Short mmCIF file of C-alpha atoms and ligand atoms in Angstrom, two decimals:
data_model
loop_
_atom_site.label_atom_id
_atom_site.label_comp_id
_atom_site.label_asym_id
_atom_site.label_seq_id
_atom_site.Cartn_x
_atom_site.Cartn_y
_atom_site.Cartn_z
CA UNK Q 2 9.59 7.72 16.53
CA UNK Q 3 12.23 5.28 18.59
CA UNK Q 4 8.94 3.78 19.89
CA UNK Q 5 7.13 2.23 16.56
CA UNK Q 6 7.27 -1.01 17.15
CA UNK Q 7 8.81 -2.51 13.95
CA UNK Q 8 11.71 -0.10 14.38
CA UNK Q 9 12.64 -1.45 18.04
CA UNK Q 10 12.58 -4.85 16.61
CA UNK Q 11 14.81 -3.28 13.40
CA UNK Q 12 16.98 -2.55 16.29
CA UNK Q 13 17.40 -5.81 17.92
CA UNK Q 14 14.72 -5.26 20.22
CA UNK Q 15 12.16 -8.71 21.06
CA UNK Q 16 8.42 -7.50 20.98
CA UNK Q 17 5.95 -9.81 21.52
CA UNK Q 18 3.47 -10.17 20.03
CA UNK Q 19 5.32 -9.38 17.40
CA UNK Q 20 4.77 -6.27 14.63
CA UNK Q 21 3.14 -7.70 11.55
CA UNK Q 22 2.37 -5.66 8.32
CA UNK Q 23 2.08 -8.23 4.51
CA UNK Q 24 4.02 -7.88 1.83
CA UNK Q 25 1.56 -6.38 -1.13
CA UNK Q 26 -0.62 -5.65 1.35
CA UNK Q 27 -2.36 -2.94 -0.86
CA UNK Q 28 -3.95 -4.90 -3.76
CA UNK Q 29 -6.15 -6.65 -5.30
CA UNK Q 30 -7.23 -8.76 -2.82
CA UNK Q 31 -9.08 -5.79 -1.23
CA UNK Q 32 -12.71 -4.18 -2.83
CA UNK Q 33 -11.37 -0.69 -1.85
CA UNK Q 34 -8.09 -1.75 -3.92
CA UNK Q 35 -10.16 -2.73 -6.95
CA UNK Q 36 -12.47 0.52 -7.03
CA UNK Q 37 -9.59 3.03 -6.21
CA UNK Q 38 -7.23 1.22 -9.07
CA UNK Q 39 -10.33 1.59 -11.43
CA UNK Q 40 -10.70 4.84 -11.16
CA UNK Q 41 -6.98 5.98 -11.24
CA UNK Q 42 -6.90 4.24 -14.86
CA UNK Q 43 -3.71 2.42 -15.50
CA UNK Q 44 -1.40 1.21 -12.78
CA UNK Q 45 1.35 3.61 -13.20
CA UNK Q 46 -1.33 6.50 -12.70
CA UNK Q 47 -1.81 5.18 -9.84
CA UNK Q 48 1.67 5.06 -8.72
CA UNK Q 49 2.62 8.91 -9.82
CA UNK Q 50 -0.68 10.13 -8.44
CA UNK Q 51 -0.24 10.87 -4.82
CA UNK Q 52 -3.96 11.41 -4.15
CA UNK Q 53 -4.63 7.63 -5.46
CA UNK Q 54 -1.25 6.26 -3.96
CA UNK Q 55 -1.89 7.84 -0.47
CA UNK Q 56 -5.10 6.20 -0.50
CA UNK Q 57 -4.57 2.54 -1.31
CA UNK Q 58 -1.39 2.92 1.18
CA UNK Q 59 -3.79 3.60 3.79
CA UNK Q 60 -6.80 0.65 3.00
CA UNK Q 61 -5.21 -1.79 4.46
CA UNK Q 62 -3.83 0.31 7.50
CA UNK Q 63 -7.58 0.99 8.30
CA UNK Q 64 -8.62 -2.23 7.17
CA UNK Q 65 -6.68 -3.76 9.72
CA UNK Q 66 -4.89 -1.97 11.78
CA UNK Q 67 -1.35 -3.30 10.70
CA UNK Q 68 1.78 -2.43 12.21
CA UNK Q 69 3.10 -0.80 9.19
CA UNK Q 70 2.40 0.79 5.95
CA UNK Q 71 4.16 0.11 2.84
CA UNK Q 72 4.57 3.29 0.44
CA UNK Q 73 2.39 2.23 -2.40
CA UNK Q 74 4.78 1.89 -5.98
CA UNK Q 75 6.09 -0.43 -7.59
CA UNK Q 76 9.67 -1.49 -8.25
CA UNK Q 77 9.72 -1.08 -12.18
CA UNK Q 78 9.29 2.66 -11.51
CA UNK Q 79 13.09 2.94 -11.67
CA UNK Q 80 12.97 1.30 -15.51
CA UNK Q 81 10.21 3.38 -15.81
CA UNK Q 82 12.50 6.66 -15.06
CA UNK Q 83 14.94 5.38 -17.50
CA UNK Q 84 12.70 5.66 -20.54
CA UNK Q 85 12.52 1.30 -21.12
CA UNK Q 86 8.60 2.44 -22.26
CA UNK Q 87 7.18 0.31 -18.91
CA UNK Q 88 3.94 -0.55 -18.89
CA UNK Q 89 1.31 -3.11 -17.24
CA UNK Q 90 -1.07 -4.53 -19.38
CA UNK Q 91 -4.17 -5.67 -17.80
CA UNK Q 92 -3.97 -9.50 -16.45
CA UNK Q 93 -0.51 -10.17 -18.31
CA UNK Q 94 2.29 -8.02 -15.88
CA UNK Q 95 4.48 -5.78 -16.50
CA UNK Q 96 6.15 -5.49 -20.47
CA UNK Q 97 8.98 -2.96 -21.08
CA UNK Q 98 11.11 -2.71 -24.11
CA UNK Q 99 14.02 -5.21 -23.66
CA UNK Q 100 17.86 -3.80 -23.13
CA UNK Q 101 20.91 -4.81 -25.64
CA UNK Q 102 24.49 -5.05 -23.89
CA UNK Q 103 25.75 -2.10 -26.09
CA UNK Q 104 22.36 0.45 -25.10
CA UNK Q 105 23.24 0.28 -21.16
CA UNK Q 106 26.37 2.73 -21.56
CA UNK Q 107 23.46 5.22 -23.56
CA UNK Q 108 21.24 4.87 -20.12
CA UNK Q 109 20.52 8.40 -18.73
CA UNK Q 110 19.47 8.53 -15.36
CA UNK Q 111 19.13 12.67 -15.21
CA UNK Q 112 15.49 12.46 -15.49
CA UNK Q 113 14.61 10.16 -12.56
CA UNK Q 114 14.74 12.87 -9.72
CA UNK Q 115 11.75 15.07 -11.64
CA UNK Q 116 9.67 11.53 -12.73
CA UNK Q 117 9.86 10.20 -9.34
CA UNK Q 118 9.11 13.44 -7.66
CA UNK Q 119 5.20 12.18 -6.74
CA UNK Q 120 6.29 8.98 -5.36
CA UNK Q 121 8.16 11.56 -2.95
CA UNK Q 122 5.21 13.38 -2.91
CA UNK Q 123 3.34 10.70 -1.87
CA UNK Q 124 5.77 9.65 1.22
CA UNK Q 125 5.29 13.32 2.93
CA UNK Q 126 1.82 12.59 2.74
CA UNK Q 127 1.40 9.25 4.23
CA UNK Q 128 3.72 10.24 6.69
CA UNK Q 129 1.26 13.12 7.74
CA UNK Q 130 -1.49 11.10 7.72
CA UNK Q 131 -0.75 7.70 9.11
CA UNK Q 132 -1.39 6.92 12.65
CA UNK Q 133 1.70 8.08 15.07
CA UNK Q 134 2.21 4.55 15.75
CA UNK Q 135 2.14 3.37 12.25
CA UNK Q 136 5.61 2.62 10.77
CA UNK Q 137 5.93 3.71 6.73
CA UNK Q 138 8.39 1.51 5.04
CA UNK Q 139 9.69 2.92 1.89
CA UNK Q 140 11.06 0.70 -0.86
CA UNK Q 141 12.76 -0.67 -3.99
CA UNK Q 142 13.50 -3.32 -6.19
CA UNK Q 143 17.15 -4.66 -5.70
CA UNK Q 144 19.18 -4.00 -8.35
CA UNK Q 145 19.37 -7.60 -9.69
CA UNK Q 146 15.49 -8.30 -9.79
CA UNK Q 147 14.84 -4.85 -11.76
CA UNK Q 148 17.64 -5.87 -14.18
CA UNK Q 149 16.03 -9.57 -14.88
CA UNK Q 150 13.05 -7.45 -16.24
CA UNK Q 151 14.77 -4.95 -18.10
CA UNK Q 152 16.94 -7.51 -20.43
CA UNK Q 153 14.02 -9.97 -20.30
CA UNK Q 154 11.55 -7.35 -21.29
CA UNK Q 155 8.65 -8.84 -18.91
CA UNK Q 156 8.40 -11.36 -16.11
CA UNK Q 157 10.13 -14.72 -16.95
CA UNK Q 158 10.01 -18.31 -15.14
CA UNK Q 159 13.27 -18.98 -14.62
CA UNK Q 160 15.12 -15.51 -15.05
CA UNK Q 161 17.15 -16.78 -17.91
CA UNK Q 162 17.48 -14.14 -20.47
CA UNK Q 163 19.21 -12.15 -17.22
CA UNK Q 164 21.44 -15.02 -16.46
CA UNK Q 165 22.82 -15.57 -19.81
CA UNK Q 166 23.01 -11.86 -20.33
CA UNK Q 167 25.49 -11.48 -17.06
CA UNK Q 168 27.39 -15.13 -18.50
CA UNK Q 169 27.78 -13.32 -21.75
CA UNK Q 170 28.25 -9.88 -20.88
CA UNK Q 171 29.75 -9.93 -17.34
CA UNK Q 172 31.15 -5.68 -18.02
CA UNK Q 173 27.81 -4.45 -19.04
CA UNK Q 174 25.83 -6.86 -16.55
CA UNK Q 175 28.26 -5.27 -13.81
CA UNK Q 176 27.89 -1.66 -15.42
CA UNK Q 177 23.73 -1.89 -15.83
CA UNK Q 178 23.44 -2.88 -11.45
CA UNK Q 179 25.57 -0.22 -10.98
CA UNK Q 180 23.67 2.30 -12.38
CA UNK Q 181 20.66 0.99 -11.18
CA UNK Q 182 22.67 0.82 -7.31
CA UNK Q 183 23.27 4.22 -7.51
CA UNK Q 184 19.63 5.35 -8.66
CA UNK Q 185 17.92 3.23 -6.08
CA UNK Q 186 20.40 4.78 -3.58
CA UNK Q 187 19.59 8.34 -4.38
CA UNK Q 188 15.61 7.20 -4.36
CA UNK Q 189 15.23 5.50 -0.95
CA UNK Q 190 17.15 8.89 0.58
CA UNK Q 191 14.83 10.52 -0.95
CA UNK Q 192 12.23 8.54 0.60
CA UNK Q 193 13.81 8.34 3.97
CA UNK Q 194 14.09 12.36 4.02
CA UNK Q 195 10.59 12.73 2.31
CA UNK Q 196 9.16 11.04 6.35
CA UNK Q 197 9.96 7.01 5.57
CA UNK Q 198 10.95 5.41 8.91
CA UNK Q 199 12.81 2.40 7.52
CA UNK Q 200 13.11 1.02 3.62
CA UNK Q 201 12.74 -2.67 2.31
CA UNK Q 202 15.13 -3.84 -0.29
CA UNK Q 203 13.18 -6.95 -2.79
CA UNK Q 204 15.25 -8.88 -4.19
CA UNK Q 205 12.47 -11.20 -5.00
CA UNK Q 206 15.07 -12.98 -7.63
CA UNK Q 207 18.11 -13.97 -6.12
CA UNK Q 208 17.05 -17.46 -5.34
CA UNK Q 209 18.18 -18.19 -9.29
CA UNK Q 210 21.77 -17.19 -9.12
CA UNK Q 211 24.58 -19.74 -8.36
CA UNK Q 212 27.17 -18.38 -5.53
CA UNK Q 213 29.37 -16.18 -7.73
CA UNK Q 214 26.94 -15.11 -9.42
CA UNK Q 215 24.95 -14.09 -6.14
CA UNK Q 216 27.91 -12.76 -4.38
CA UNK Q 217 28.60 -10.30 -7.55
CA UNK Q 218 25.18 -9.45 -8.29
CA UNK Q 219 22.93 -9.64 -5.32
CA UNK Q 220 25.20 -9.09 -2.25
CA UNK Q 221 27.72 -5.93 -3.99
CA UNK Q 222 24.74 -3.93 -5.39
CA UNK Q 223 23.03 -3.83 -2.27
CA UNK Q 224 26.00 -3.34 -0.11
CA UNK Q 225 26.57 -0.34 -2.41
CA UNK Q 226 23.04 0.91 -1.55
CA UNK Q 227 23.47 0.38 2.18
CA UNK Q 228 26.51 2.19 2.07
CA UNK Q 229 25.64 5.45 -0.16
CA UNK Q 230 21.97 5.27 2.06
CA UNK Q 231 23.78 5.36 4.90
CA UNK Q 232 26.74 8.28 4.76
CA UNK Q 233 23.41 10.43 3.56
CA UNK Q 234 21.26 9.38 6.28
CA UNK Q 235 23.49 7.67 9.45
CA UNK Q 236 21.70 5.04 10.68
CA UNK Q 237 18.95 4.81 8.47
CA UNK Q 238 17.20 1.24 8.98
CA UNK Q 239 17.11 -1.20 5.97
CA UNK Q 240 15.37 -4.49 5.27
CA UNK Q 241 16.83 -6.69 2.64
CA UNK Q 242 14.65 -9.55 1.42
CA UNK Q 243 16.80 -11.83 -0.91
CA UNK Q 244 13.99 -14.31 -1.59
CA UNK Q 245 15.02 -17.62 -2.34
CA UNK Q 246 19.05 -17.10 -0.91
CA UNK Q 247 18.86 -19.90 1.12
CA UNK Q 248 22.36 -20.86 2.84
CA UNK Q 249 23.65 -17.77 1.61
CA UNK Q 250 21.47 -15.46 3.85
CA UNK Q 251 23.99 -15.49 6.32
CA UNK Q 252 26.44 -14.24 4.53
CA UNK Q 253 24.22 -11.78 2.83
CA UNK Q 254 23.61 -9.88 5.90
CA UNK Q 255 27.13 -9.99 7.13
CA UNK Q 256 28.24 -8.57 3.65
CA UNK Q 257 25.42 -5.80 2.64
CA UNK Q 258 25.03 -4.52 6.14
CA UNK Q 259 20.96 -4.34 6.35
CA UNK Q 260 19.27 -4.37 9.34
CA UNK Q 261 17.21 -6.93 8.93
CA UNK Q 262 16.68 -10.11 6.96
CA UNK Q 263 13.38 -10.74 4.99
CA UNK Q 264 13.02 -14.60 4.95
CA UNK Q 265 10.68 -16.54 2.08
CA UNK Q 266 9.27 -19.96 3.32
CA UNK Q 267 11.88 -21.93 2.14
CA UNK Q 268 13.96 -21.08 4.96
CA UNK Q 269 13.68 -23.49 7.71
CA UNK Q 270 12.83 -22.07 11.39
CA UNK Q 271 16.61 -23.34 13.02
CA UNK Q 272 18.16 -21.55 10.28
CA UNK Q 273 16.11 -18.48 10.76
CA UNK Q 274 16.67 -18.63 14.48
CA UNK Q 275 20.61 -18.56 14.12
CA UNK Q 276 19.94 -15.85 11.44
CA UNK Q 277 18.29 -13.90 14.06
CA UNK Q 278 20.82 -14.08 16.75
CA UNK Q 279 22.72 -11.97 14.33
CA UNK Q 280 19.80 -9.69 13.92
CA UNK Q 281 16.31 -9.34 13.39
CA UNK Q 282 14.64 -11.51 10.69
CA UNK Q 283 10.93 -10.42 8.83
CA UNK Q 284 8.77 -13.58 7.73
CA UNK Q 285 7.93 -16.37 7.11
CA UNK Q 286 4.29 -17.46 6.42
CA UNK Q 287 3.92 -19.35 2.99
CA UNK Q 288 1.04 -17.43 1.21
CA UNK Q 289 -0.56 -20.41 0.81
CA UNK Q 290 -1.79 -21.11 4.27
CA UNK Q 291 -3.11 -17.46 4.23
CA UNK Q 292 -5.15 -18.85 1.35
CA UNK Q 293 -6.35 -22.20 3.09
CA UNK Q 294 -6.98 -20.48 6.10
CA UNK Q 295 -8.34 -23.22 9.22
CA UNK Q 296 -5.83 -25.34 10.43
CA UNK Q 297 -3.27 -24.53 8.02
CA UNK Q 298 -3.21 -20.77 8.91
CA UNK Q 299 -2.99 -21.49 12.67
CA UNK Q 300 -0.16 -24.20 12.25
CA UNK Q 301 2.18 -21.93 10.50
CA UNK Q 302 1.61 -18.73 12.66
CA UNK Q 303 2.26 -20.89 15.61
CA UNK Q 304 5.07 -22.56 14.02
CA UNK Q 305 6.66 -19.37 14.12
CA UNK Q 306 5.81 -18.02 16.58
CA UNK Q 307 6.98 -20.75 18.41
CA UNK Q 308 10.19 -21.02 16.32
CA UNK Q 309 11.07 -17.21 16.54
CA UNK Q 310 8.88 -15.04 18.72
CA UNK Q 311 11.76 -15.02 21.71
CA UNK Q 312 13.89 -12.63 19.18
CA UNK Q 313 13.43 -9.97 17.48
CA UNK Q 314 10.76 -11.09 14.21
CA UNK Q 315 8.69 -8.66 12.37
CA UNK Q 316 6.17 -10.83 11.13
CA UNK Q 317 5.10 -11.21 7.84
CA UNK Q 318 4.32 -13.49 4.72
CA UNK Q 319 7.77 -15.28 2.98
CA UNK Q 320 6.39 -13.54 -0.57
CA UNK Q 321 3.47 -11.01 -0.82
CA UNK Q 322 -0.16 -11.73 -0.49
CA UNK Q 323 -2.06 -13.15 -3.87
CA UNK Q 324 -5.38 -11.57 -5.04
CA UNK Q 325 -7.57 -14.72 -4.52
CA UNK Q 326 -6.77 -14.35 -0.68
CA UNK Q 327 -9.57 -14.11 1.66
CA UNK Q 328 -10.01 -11.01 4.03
CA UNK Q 329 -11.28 -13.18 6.59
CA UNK Q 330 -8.13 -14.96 6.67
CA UNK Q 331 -6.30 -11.53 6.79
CA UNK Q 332 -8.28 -11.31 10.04
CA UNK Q 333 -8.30 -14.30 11.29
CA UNK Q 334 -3.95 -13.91 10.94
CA UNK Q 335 -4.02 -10.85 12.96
CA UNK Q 336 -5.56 -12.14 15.74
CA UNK Q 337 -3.66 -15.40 15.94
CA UNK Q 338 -0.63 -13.07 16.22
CA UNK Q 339 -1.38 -10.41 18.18
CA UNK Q 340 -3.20 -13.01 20.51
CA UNK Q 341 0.09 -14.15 21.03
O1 LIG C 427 3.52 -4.15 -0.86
C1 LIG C 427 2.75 -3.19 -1.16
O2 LIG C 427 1.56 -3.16 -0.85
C2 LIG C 427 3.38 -1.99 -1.86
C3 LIG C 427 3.30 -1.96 -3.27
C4 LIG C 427 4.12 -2.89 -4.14
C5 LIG C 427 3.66 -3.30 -5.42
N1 LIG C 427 4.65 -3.98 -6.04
C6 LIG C 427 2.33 -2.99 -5.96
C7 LIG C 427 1.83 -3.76 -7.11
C8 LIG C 427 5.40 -3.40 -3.99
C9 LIG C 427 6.33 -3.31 -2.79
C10 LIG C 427 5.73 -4.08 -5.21
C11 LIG C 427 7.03 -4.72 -5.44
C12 LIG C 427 7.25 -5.49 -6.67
N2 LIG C 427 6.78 -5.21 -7.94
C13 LIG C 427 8.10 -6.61 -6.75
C14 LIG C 427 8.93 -7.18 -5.62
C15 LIG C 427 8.11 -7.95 -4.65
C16 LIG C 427 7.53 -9.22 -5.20
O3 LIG C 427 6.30 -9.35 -5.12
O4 LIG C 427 8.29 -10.10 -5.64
C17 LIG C 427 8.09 -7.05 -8.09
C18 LIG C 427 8.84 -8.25 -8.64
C19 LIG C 427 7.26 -6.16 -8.82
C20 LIG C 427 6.99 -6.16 -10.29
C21 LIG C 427 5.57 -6.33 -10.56
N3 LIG C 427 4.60 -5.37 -10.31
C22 LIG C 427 4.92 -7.46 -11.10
C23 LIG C 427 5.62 -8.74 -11.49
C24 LIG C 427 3.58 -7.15 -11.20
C25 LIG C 427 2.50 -7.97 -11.81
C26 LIG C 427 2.14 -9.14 -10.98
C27 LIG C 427 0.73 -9.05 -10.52
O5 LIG C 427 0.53 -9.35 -9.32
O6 LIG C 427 -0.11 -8.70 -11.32
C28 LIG C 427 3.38 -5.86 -10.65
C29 LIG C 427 2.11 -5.15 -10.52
C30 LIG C 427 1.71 -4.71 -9.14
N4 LIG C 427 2.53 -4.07 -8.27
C31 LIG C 427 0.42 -4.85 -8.55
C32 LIG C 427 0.49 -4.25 -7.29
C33 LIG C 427 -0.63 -4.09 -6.29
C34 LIG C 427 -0.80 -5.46 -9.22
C35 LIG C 427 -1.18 -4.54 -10.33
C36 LIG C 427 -2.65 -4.27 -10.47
O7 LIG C 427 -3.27 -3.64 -9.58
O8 LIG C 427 -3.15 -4.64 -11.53
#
């Protein structure tokens, strides 16, 4: 197991070329996606079905051959275990029913072990079926990010029914990422013991909150998580990927204890190279070159390449891969990196 690559470079280790596996690399973007997600019905069946979820886990890892799978889920599972009536209605994302400050005492979390219990499922099996070398990555939203979709009821812009919910109700705010902490402790040991080598942490909405607000809602939930993860499972390897932190990734690290540091595109290459003699960093490719493919695609993978392939990097896309992108250029990106 000490020999996957991703989890020498977890360790500090520099492997070059580096491991690469993409963020939503199981999706839409792929035929085999499409046909597997039509017949499973509606996206949550396809998330508690571990027949379905095993499968498009594995598409991409035969596809092409990436370093790493990524247990197939979603983050709003957790909501989802709570009873908030989740749901993902074709084209428009994910709807829910939105929280009121005095319902989150009334939250009962007794149910989530038996509703999550085929996501489990689904871990023993990739983990049995995944190439020796393959690394599985479990996962789950950050506290924060999950919360900005239960108050707001659905996706939102600018996070702002979240932010004016922890301005206005700092206790319950507190109180709601707590409970959500300790859940999305308890799940990712269960994933770790269920065969996951490592987990990823997405905070994929911290880039919104000013520094207090950051420091008291993205950095202590997540050090709580690290912490109960950890006295269940010593040493058990974690990813956090604050998108959008910025200046405050340093301190994130230093403060929550992960591993490893998940970095958008934002985040300039001499930042991410003093990030990394801290530790290893995961990143950075903006999307959006995957898309345009050519000259664009190769300037960016060498840029990093360049920039951080004499540390330890996991390489990867700085958000996760968009339906309209082009599996040539999913090829194309492998072999610019693992040509070195
Ligand atoms: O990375 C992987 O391949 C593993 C699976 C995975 C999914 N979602 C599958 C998915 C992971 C790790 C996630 C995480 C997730 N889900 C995040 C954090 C990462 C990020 O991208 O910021 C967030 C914010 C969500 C919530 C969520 N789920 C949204 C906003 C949406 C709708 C957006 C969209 O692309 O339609 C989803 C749905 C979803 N989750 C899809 C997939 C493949 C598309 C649903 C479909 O097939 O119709």
């Amino acid at each position: 197991m000490g020999q996957r690559k991703l989890l020498r470079v977890l360790d500090g280790e520099t492997v070059f070329p580096p491991p690469i596996w993409l963020m939503r690399q199981a999706g839409r973007y792929l035929p085999e996606y499409r046909e597997t997600r039509a017949r499973a019905g509606g996206f949550l069946d396809l998330c508690y079905n571990p027949d379905f979820a095993t499968e498009v886990t594995l598409q991409p890892i035969r596809r092409f051959g990436f370093d790493a799978a990524i247990l197939f889920s979603d983050i709003l599972v957790i909501p989802d275990a709570l009873h908030r009536g989740v749901r993902f209605e074709a084209g428009e994302g994910p709807r829910m029913e939105p929280i009121r400050p005095a319902e989150i005492q009334d939250l009962d979390p007794s149910d989530a072990d038996t509703h999550l219990a085929p996501v489990i499922a689904t871990v023993a099996r990739l983990r049995a079926e995944l190439p020796e070398e393959t690394t599985l990555i479990g996962f789950c939203g950050a506290p924060w990010t999950v919360a900005t979709y239960m108050i707001a009821g659905r996706g939102t812009p600018d996070q702002a029914p979240a932010r004016l919910f922890g301005y206005r109700n700092p206790e319950e705010m507190r109180a709601l990422l707590f409970l959500l902490a300790e859940m999305s402790a308890d799940y990712l040991v269960r994933q770790l013991q269920a065969g996951a080598d490592c987990v990823q942490i997405f905070d994929s909405w911290s880039g919104v909150l000013d520094e207090a607000s950051f420091e008291a809602y993205a950095v202590a939930p997540v050090a709580r998580i690290v912490e109960k993860v950890r006295a269940a499972v010593p040493g058990a390897k974690i990813i956090g990927f604050p998108k959008g932190a910025g200046a405050l990734l340093s301190t994130y690290r230093q403060k929550t204890g992960v591993d490893a540091l998940g970095l958008d595109w934002g985040v300039p290459l001499s930042f991410a190279r003093e990030l990394q003699a801290q530790g290893a960093v995961q990143g950075n490719l903006d999307p959006l070159r995957l898309i345009a493919g050519g000259q664009a695609l190769e300037e960016g993978v060498r840029a990093i390449l360049d920039g951080l392939g004499q540390g330890p990097l996991v390489f990867n896309l700085g958000h996760g891969i968009t339906p309209d992108a082009p599996i040539a250029h999913v090829e194309a990106l492998l072999r610019l990196v693992r040509g070195g």
